[in-house]
mmCIF file of C-alpha atoms and ligand atoms in Angstrom:
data_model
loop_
_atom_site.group_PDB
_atom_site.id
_atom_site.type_symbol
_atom_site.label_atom_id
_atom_site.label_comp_id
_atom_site.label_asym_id
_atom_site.label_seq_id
_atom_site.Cartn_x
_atom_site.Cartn_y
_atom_site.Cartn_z
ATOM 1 C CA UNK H 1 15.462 23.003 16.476
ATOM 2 C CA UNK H 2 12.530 22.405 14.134
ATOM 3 C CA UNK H 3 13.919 20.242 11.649
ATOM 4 C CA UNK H 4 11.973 17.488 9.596
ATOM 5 C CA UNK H 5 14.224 14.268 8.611
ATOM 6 C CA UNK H 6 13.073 13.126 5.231
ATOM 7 C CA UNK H 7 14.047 9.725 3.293
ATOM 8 C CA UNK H 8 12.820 6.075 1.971
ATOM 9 C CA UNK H 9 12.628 3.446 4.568
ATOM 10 C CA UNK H 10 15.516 2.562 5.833
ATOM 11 C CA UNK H 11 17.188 5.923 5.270
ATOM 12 C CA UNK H 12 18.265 5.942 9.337
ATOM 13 C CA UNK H 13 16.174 8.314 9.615
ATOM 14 C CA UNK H 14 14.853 7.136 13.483
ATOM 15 C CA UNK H 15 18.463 5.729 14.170
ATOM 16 C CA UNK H 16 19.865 9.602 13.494
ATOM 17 C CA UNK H 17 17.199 11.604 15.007
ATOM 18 C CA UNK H 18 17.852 9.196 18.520
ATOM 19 C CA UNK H 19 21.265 10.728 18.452
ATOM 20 C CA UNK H 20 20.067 14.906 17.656
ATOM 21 C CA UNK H 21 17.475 14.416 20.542
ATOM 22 C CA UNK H 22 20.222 13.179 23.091
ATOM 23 C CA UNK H 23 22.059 16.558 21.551
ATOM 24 C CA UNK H 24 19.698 18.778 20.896
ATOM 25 C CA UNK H 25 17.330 17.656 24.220
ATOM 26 C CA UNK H 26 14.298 18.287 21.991
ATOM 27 C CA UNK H 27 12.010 15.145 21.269
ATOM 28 C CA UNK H 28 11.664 12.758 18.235
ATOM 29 C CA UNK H 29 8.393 12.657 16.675
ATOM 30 C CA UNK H 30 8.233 9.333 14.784
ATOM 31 C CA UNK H 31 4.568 9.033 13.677
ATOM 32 C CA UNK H 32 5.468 5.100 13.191
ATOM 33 C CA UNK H 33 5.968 4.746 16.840
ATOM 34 C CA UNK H 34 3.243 6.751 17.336
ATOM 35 C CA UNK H 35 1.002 4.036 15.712
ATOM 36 C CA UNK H 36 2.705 1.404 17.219
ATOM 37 C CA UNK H 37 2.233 2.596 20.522
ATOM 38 C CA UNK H 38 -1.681 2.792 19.617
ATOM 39 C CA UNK H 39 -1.420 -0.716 17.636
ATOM 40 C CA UNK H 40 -0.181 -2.459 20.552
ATOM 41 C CA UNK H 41 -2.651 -0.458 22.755
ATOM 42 C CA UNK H 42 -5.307 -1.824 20.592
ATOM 43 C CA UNK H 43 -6.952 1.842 20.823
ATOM 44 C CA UNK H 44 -9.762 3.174 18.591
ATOM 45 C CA UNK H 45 -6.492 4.601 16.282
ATOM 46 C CA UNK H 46 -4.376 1.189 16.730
ATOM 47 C CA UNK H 47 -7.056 -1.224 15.478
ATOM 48 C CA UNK H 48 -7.568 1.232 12.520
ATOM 49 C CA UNK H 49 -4.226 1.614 11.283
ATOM 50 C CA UNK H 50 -3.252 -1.659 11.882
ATOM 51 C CA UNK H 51 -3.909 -3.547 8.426
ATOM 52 C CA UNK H 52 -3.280 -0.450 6.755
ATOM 53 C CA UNK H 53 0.591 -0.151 7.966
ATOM 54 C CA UNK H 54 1.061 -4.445 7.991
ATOM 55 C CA UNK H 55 0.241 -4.076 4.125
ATOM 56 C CA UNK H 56 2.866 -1.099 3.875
ATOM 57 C CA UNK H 57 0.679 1.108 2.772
ATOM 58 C CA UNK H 58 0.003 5.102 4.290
ATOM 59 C CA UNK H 59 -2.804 5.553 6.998
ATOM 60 C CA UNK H 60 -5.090 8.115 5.943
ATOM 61 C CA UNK H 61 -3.752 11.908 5.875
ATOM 62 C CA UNK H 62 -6.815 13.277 8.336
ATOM 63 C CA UNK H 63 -5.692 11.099 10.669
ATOM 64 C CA UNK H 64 -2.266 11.468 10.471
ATOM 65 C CA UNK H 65 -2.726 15.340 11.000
ATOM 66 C CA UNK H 66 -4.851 15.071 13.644
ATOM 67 C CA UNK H 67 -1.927 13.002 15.657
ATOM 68 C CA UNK H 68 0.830 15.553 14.868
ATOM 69 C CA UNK H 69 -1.778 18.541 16.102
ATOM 70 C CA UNK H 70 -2.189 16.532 19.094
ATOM 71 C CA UNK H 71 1.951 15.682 19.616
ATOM 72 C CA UNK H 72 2.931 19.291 18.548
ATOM 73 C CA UNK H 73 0.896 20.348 21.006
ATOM 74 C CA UNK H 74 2.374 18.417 23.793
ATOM 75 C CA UNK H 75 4.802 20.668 26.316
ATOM 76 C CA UNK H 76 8.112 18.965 25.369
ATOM 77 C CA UNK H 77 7.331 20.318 21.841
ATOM 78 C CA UNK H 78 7.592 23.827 22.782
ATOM 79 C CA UNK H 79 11.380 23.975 22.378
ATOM 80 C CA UNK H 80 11.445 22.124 19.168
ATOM 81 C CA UNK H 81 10.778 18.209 17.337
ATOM 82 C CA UNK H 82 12.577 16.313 15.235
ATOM 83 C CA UNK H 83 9.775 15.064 12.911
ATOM 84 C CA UNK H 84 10.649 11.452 11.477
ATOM 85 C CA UNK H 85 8.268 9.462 9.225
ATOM 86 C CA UNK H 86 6.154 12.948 8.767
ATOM 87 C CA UNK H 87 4.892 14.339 6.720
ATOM 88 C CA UNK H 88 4.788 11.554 3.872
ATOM 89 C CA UNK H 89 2.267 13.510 1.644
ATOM 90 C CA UNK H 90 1.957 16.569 0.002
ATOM 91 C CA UNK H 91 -1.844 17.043 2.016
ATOM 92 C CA UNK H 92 0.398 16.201 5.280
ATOM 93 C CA UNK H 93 2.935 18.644 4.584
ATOM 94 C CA UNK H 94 0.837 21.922 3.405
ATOM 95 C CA UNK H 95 -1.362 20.753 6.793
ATOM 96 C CA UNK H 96 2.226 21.069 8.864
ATOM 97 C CA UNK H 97 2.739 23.963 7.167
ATOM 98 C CA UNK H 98 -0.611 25.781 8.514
ATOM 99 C CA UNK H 99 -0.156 24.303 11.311
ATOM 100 C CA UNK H 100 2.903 25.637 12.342
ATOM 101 C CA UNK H 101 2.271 28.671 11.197
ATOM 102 C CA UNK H 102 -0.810 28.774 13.622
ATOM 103 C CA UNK H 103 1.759 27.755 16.328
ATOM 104 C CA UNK H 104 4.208 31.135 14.795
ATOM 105 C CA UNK H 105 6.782 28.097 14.943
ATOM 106 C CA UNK H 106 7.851 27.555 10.939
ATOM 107 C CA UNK H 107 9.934 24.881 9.811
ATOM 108 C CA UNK H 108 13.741 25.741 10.512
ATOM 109 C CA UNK H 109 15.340 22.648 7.728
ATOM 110 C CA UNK H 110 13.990 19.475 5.955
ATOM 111 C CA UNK H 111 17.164 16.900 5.979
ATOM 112 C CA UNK H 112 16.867 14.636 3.064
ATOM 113 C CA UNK H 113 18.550 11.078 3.959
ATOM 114 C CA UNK H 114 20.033 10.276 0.761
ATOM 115 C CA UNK H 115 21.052 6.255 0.417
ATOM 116 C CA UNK H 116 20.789 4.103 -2.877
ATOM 117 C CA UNK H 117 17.803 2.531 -3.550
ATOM 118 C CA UNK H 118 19.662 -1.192 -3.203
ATOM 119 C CA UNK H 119 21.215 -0.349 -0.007
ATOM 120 C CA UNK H 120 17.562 -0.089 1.762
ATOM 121 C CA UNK H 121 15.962 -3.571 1.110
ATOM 122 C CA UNK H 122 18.896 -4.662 2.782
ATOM 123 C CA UNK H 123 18.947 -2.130 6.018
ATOM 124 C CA UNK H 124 15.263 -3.299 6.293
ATOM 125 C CA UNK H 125 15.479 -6.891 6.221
ATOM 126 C CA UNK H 126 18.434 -6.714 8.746
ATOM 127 C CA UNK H 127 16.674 -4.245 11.365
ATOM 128 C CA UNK H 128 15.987 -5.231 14.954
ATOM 129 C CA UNK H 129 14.441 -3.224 17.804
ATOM 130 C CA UNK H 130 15.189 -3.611 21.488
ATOM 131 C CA UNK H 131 11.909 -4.096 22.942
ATOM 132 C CA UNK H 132 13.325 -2.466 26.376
ATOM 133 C CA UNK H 133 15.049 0.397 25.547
ATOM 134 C CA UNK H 134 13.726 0.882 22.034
ATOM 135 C CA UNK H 135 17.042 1.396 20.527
ATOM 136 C CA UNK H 136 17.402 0.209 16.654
ATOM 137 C CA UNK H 137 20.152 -2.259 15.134
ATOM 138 C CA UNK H 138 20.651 -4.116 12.338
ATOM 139 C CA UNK H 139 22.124 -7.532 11.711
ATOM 140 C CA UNK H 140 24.135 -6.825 8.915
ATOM 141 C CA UNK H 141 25.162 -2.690 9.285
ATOM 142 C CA UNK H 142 24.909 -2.111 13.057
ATOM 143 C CA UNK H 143 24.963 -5.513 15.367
ATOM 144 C CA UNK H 144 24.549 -4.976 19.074
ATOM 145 C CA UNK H 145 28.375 -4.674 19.758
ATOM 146 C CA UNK H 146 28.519 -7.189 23.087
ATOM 147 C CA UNK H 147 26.015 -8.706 24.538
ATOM 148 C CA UNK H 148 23.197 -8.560 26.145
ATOM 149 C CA UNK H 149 22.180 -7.650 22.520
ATOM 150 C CA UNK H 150 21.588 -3.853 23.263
ATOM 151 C CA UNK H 151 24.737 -3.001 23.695
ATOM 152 C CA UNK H 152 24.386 -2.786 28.038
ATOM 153 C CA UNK H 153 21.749 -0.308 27.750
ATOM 154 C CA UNK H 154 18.921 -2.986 29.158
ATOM 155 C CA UNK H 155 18.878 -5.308 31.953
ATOM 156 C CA UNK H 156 16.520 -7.634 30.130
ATOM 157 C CA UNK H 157 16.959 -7.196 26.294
ATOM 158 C CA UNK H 158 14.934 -8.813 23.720
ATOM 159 C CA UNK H 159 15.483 -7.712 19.621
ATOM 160 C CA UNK H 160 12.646 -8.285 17.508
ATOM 161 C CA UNK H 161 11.833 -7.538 13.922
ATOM 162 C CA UNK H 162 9.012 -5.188 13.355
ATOM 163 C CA UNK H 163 5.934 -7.086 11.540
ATOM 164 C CA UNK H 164 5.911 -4.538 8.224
ATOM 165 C CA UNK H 165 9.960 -5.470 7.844
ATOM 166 C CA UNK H 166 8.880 -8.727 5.611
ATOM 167 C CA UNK H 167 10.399 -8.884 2.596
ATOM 168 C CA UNK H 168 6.754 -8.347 0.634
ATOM 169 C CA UNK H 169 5.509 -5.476 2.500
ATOM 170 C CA UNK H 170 9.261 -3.971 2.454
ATOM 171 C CA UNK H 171 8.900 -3.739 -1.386
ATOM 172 C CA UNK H 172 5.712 -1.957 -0.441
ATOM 173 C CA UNK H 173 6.414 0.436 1.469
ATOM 174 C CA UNK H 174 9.521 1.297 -1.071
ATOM 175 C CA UNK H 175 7.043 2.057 -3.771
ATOM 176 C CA UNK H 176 4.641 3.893 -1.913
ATOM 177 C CA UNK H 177 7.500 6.301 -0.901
ATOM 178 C CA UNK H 178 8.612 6.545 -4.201
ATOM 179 C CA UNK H 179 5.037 7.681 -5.090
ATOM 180 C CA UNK H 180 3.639 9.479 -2.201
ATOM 181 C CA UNK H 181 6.578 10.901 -0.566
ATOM 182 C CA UNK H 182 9.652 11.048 -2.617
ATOM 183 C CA UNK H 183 7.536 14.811 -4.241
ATOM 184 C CA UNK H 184 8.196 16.435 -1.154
ATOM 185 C CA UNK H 185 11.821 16.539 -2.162
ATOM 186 C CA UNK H 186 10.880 19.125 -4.942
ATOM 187 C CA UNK H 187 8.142 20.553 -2.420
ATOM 188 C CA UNK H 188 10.511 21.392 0.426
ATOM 189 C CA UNK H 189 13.494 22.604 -2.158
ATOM 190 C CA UNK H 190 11.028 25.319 -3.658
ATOM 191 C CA UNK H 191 10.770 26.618 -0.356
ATOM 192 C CA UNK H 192 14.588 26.286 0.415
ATOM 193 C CA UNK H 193 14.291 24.107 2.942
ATOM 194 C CA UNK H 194 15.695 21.440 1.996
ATOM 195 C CA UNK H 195 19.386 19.699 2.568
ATOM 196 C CA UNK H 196 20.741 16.668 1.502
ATOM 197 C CA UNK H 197 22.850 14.393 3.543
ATOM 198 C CA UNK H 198 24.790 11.203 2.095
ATOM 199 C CA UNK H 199 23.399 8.954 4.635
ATOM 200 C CA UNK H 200 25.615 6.120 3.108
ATOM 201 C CA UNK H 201 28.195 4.546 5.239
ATOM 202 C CA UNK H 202 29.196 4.869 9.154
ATOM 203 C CA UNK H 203 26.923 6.030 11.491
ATOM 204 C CA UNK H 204 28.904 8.397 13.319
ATOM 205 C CA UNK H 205 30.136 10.261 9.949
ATOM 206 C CA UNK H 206 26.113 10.342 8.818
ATOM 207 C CA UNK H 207 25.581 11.969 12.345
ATOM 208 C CA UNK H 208 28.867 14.461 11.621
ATOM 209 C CA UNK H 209 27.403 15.303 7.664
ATOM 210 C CA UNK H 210 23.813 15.467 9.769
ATOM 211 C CA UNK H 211 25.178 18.095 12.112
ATOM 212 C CA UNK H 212 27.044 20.033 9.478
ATOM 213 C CA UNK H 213 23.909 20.331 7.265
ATOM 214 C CA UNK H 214 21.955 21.423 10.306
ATOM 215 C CA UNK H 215 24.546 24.245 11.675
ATOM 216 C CA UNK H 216 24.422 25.296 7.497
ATOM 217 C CA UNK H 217 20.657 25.546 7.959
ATOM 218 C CA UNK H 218 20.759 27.405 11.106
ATOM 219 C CA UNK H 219 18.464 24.910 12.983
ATOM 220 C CA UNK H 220 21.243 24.098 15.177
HETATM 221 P P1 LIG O 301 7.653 4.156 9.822
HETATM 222 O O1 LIG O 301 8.037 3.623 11.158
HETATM 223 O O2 LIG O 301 7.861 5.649 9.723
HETATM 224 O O3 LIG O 301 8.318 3.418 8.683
HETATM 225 O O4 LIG O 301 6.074 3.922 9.665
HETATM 226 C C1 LIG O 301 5.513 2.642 9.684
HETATM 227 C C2 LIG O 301 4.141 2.653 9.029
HETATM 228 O O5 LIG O 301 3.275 3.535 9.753
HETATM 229 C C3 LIG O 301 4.116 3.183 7.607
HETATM 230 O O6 LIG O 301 4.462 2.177 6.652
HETATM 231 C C4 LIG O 301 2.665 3.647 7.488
HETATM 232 O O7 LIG O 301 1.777 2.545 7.347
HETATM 233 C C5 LIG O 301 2.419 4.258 8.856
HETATM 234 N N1 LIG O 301 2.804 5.690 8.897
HETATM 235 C C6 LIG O 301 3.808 6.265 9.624
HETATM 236 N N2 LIG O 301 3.885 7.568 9.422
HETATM 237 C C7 LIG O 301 2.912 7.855 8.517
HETATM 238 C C8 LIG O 301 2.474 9.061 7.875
HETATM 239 N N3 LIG O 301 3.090 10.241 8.103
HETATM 240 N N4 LIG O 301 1.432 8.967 7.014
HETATM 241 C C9 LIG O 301 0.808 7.811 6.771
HETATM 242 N N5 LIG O 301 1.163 6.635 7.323
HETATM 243 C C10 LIG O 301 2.205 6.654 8.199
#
């Protein structure tokens, strides 16, 4: 599976692709947690990107290649990635492109995560992480169901909200997709790539219309 799950913040985009890798047994490649790995590393990367993704705005699209040359490149990758949060530019996704045509290892399906627009200010502001297990839940859509608040995955839990989910930098990022990334829809569908899934609604039927659009595509 070499799929590419594409949508606005909020889309569920990281929640779905946690449940295709448990599936599918090929990894996630979520360039945020990437760079919040190196933020909270404080590396050479993480103090660079740091301001950049706090004000909701893209890191630069050099970099961001370089990262995904470097993951793609990682053993676990050989059998397939679920990218998630990449590519977010046009420059990002014609580098993917060569790149994976270097590898001989094209693009198999872009998913587009379709959910309306007022829908996603909300799924942001309500979105918690479990700093243990790393699993995602939100407040208002998908509470922990008992406690301790991870639902029994983690011995010690402990949700947090992460820093760019503020209301001002939500609004942010929200433009900057609609500028930056929403294109690729158009970009992916003149290559026939692309699918659409309603992402609206229970998470279990988004992973069902998911895995139906995927079986369609042949990437599953
Ligand atoms: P995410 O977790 O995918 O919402 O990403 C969080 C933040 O990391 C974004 O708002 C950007 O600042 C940065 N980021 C993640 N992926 C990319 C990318 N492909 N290109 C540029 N910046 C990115």
């Amino acid at each position: 599976m070499r799929i590419v799950l594409l949508g606005a913040p909020g889309s569920g985009k990281g929640t779905q692709a946690q449940r295709l890798i448990d599936a599918h047994r090929v990894p996630q490649v979520s360039t945020g947690d990437l760079l919040r790995t190196a933020v909270a590393a404080e590396s050479a990367l993480g103090l660079r990107a740091k301001a950049t993704m706090e004000a909701g705005k893209l890191v630069d699209d050099a970099t961001m290649l370089g990262i995904i040359r470097e993951r793609l490149g990682a053993p676990d990758a050989a059998r397939g990635f679920i990218l998630d949060g990449f590519p977010r530019t046009i420059p990002q996704a014609d580098g993917l492109d060569a790149l994976l045509a270097d590898l001989g290892r094209p693009l198999e399906a872009v998913v587009l995560m379709e959910v309306d627009s007022g829908q996603l200010f909300r799924r942001l502001t309500g979105r918690r992480t479990c700093r243990s297990c790393g699993r995602v839940f939100n407040v208002y859509t998908a509470p922990p169901s008992t406690p301790p608040p991870c639902g029994g995955q983690c011995v010690t839990p402990d949700l947090f909200q992460r820093r760019d989910d503020g209301e001002a930098t939500i609004a942010k990022r929200l433009e900057v997709y609609a500028a930056q990334t929403r294109p690729l829809v158009e970009y992916y569908r003149a290559r026939g790539l692309l699918r659409s899934v309603d992402a609206e609604g229970d998470i279990d039927q988004v992973t069902a219309r998911l895995e139906a659009a995927l079986k369609n595509a042949g990437a599953a």
